[in-house]
mmCIF file of C-alpha atoms in Angstrom:
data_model
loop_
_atom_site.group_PDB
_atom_site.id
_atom_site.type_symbol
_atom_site.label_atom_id
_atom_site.label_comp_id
_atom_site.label_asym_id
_atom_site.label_seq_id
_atom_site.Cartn_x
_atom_site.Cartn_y
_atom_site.Cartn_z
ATOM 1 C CA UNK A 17 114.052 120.961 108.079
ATOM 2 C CA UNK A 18 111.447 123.522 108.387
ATOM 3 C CA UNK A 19 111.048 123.130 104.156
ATOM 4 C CA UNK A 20 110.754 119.819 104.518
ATOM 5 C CA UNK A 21 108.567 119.315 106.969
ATOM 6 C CA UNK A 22 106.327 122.259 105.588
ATOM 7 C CA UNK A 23 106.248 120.373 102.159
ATOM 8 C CA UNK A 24 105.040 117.045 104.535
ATOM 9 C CA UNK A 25 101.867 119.107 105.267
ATOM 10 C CA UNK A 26 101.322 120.396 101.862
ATOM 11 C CA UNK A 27 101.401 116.281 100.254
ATOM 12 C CA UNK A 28 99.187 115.044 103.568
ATOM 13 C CA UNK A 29 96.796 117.749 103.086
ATOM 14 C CA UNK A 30 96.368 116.800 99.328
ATOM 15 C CA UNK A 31 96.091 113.010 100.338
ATOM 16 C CA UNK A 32 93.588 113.653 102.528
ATOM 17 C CA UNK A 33 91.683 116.017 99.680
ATOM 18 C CA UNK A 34 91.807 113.420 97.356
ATOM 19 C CA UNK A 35 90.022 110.416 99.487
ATOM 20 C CA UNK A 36 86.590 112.564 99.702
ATOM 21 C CA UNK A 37 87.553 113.376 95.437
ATOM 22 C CA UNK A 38 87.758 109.958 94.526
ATOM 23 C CA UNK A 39 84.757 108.947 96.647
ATOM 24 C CA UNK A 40 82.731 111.800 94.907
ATOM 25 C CA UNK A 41 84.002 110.540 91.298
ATOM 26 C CA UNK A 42 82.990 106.959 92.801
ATOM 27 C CA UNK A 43 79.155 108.368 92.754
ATOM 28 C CA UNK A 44 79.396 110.804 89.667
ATOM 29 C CA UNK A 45 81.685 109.502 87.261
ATOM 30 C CA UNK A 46 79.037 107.772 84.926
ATOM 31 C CA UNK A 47 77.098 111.237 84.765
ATOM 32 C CA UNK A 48 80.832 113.357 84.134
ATOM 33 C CA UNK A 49 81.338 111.004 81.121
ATOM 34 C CA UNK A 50 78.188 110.794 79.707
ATOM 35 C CA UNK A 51 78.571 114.448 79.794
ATOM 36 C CA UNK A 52 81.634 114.935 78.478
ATOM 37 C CA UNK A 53 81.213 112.503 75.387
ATOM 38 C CA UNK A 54 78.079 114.121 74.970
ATOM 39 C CA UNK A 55 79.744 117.295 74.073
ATOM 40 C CA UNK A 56 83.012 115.978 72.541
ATOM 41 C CA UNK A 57 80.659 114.160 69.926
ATOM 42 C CA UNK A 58 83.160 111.176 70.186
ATOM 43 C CA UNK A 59 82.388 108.285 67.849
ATOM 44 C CA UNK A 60 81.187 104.724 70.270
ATOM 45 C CA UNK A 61 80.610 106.659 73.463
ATOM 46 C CA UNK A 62 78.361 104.541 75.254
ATOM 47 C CA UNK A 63 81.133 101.581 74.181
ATOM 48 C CA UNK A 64 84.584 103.821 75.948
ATOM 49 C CA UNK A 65 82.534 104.991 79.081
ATOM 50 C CA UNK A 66 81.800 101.982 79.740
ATOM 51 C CA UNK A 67 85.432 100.778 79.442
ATOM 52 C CA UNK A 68 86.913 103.652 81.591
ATOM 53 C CA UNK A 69 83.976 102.688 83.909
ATOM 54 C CA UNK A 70 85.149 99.146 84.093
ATOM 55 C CA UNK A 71 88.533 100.361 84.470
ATOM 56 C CA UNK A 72 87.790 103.217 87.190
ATOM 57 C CA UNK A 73 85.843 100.374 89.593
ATOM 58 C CA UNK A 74 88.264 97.785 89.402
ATOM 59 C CA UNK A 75 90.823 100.298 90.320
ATOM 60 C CA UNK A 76 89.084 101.812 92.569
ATOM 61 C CA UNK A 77 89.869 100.119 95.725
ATOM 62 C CA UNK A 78 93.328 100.224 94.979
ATOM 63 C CA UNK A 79 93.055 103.596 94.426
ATOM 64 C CA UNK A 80 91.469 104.250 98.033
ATOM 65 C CA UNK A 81 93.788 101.749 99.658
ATOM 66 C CA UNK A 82 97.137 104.078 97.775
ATOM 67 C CA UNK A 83 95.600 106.783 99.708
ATOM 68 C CA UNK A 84 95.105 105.765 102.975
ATOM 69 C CA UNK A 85 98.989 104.034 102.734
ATOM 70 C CA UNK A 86 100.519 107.392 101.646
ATOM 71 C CA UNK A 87 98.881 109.164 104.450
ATOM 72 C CA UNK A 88 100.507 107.111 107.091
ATOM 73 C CA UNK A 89 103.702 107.276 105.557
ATOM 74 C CA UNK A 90 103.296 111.179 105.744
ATOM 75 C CA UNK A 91 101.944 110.745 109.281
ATOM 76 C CA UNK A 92 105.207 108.911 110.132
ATOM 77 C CA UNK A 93 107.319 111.184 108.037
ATOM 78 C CA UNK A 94 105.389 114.332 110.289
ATOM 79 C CA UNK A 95 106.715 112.464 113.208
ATOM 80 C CA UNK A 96 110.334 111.942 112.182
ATOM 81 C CA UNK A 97 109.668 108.541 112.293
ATOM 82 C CA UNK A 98 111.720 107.453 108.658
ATOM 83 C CA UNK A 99 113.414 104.212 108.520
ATOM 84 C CA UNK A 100 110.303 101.853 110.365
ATOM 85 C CA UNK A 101 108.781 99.230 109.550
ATOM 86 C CA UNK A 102 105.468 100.413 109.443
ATOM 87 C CA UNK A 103 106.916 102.581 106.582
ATOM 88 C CA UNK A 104 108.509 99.638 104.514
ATOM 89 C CA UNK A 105 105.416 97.406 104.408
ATOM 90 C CA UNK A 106 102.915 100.815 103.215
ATOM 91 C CA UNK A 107 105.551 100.899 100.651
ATOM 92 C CA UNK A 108 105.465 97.150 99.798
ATOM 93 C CA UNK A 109 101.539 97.916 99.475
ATOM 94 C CA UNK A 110 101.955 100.746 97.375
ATOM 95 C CA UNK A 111 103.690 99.051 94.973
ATOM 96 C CA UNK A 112 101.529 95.780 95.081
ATOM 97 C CA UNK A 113 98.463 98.768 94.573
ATOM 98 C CA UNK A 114 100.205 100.371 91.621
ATOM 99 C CA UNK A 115 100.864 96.790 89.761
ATOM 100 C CA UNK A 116 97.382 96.097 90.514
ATOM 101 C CA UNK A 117 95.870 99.013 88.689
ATOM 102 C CA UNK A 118 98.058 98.672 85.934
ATOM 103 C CA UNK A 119 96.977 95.195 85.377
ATOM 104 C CA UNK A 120 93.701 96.073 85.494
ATOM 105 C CA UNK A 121 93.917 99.005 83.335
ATOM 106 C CA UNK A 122 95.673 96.975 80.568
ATOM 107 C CA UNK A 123 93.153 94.031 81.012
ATOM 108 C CA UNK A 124 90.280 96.497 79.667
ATOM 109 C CA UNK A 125 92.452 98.755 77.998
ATOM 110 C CA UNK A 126 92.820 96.352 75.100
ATOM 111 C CA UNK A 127 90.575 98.778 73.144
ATOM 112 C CA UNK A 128 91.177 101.925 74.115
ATOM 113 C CA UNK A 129 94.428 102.979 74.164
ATOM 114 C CA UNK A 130 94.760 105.897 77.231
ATOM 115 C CA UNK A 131 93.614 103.125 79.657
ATOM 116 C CA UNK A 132 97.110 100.844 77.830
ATOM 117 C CA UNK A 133 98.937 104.706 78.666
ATOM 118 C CA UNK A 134 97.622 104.560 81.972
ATOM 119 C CA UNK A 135 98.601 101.139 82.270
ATOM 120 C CA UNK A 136 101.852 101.298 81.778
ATOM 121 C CA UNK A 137 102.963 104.409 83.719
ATOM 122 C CA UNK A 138 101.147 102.366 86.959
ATOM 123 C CA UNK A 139 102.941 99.165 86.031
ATOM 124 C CA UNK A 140 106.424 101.316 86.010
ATOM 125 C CA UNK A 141 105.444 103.253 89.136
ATOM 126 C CA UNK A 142 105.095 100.043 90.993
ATOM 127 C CA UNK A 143 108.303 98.980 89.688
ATOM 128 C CA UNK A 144 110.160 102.188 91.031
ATOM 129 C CA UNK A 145 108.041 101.636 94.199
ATOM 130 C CA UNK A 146 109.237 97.758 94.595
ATOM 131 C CA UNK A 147 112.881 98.944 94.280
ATOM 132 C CA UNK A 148 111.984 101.885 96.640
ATOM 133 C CA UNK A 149 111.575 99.224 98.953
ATOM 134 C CA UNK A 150 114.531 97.178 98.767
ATOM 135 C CA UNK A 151 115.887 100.754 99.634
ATOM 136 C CA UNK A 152 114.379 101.394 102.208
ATOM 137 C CA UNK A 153 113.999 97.684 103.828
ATOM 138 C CA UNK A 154 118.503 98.073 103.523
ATOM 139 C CA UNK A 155 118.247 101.907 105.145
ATOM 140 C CA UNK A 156 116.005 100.526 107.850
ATOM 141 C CA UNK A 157 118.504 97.651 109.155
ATOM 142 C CA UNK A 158 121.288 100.533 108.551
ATOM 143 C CA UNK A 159 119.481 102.723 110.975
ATOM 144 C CA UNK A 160 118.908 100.133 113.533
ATOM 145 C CA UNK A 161 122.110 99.373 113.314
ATOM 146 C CA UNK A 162 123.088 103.261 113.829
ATOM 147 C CA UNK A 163 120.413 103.210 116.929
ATOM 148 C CA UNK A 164 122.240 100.298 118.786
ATOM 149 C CA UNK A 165 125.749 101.400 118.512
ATOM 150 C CA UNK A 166 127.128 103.312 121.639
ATOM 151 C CA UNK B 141 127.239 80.172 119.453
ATOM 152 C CA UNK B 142 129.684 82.323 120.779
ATOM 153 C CA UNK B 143 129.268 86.357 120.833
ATOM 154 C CA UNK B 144 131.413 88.781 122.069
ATOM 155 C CA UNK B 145 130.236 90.035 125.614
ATOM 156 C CA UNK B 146 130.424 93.183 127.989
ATOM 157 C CA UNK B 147 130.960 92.549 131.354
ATOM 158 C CA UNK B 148 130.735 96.061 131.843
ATOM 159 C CA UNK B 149 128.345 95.431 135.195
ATOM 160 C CA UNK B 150 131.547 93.658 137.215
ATOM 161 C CA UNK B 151 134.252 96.351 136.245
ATOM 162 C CA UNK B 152 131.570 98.752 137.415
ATOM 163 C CA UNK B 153 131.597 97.198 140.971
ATOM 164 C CA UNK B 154 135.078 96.534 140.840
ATOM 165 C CA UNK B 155 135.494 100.157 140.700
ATOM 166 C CA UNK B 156 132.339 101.067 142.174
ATOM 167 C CA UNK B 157 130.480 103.600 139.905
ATOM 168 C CA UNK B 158 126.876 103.918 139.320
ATOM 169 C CA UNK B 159 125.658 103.665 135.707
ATOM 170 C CA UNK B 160 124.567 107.126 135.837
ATOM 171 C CA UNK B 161 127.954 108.388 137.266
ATOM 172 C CA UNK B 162 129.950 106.570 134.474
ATOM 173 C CA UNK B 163 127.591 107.652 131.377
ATOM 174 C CA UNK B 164 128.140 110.910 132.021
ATOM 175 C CA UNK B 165 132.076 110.690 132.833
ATOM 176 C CA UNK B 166 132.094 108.684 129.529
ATOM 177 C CA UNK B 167 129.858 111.375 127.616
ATOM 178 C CA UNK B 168 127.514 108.979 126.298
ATOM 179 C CA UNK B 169 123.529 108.626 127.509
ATOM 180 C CA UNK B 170 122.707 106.349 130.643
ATOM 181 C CA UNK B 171 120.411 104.925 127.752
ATOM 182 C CA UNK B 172 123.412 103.753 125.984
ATOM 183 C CA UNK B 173 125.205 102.655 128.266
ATOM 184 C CA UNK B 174 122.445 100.125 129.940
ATOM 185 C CA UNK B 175 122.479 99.337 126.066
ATOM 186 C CA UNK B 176 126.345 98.060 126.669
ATOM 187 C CA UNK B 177 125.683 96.488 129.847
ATOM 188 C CA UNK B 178 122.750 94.490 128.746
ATOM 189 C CA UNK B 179 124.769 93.037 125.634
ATOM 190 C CA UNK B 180 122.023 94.482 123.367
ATOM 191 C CA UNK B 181 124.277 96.560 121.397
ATOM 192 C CA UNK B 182 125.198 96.166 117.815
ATOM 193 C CA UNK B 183 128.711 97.740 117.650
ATOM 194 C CA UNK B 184 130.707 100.259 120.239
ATOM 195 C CA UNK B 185 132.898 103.242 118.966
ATOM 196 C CA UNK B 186 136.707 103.386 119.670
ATOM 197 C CA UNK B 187 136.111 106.512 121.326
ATOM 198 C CA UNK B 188 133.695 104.971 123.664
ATOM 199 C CA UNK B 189 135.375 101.959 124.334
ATOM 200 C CA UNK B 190 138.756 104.381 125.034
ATOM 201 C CA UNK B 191 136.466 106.364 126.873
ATOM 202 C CA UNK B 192 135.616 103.483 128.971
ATOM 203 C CA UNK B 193 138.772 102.246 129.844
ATOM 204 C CA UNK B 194 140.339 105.656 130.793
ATOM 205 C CA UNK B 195 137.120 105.746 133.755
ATOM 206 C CA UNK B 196 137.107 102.264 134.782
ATOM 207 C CA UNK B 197 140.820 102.431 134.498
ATOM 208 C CA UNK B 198 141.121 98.704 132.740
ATOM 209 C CA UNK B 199 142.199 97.096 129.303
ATOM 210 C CA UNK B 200 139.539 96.267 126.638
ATOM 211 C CA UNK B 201 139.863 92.622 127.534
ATOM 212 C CA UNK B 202 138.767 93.349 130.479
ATOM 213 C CA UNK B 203 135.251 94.658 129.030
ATOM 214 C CA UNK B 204 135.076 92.723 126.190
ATOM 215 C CA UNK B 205 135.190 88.960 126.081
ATOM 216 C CA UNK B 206 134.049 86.133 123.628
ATOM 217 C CA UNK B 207 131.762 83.525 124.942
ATOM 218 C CA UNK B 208 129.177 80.986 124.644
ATOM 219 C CA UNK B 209 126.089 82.752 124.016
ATOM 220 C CA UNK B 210 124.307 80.520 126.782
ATOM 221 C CA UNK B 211 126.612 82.586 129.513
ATOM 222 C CA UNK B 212 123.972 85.577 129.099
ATOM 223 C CA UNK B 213 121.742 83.684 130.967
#
């Protein structure tokens, strides 16, 4: 128990490192790029940043919105609060977040293939997620159940 | 639509125990057991219901019957 709820911290305290990264990769990432083609010498630069730009915007909310879901399913999971509601529909969210940025990554990753890569492991992870929470929506009625039986 | 029902509340006066009194006789919460009485519970152990009966010194069909769900009211 104490493991567990030790590795809780650990994944909420990451969560809540990555909002303030991906809102400081919000601001920078068109400088980062530039850079980084720049001294990669890769062939059509200006034509892939501004794919993975494209790409990196659209997902962008989704990306926030993953975040702020998987910290209040830590929250809840901090509180020994497991099988709830609140806990099924962040799920639900998370998976509808994950099939969104796969879309959107294989909608302009037509041309470059990491964005397809990318694609496809989000498309996936929202799959696993989607079954996750036919799990979970099954455990919670179990658990209810559990709660009303004397 | 008929459910089955505990009429836990009128074997407790017959015998005249408090809820509190009989939860812990019966080893379960008073929580629980206003649970039972209230007809809000989803399913009751044999060891409760055995429980029960030994304290309020009755038959299961004596707690337990199957009504019209109207007769809550």
């Amino acid at each position: 128990m104490k493991r567990t709820r030790f590795i809780t911290t650990v994944c909420m305290a990451f969560t809540l490192f990555l909002i303030p990264v991906l809102a400081f990769l919000a601001f920078t990432l068109p400088a980062l790029l530039e850079r980084y083609f720049e001294l990669t010498a890769a062939y059509n630069a200006t034509i892939l940043i501004e794919r993975i730009l494209i790409a990196f915007y659209v997902c962008l909310p989704a990306g926030f919105a993953a975040l702020i879901l998987l910290a209040k399913i830590l929250r809840n999971l901090q509180k020994e609060r497991l099988f709830v509601r609140q806990n099924v529909l962040c799920f639900r969210w998370l998976s509808i977040c994950a099939l969104y940025v796969g879309v959107a990554c294989a909608a302009t990753g037509i041309v470059y293939l990491p964005l397809l890569l990318i694609a496809v492991t989000a498309l996936f992870i929202g799959l696993l997620l989607q079954v996750l929470v036919r799990l979970l929506r099954t455990a919670r009625e179990i658990a209810e159940e559990n709660s009303l039986t004397v | 639509m008929k459910v089955i029902l505990v009429n836990l509340d009128i074997m407790m006066a017959r015998r005249r125990i408090s809820l509190g009194e009989l939860a812990s006789r019966v080893g379960i919460t008073q929580a629980n057991l206003s649970i039972l009485k209230n007809n809000k519970a989803k399913a009751i152990r044999f060891s409760t219901l055995e429980a029960l009966c030994r304290e309020l010194q009755c038959q299961p069909a004596d707690l337990l019957s199957y009504e019209e769900e109207d007769s809550l009211r």
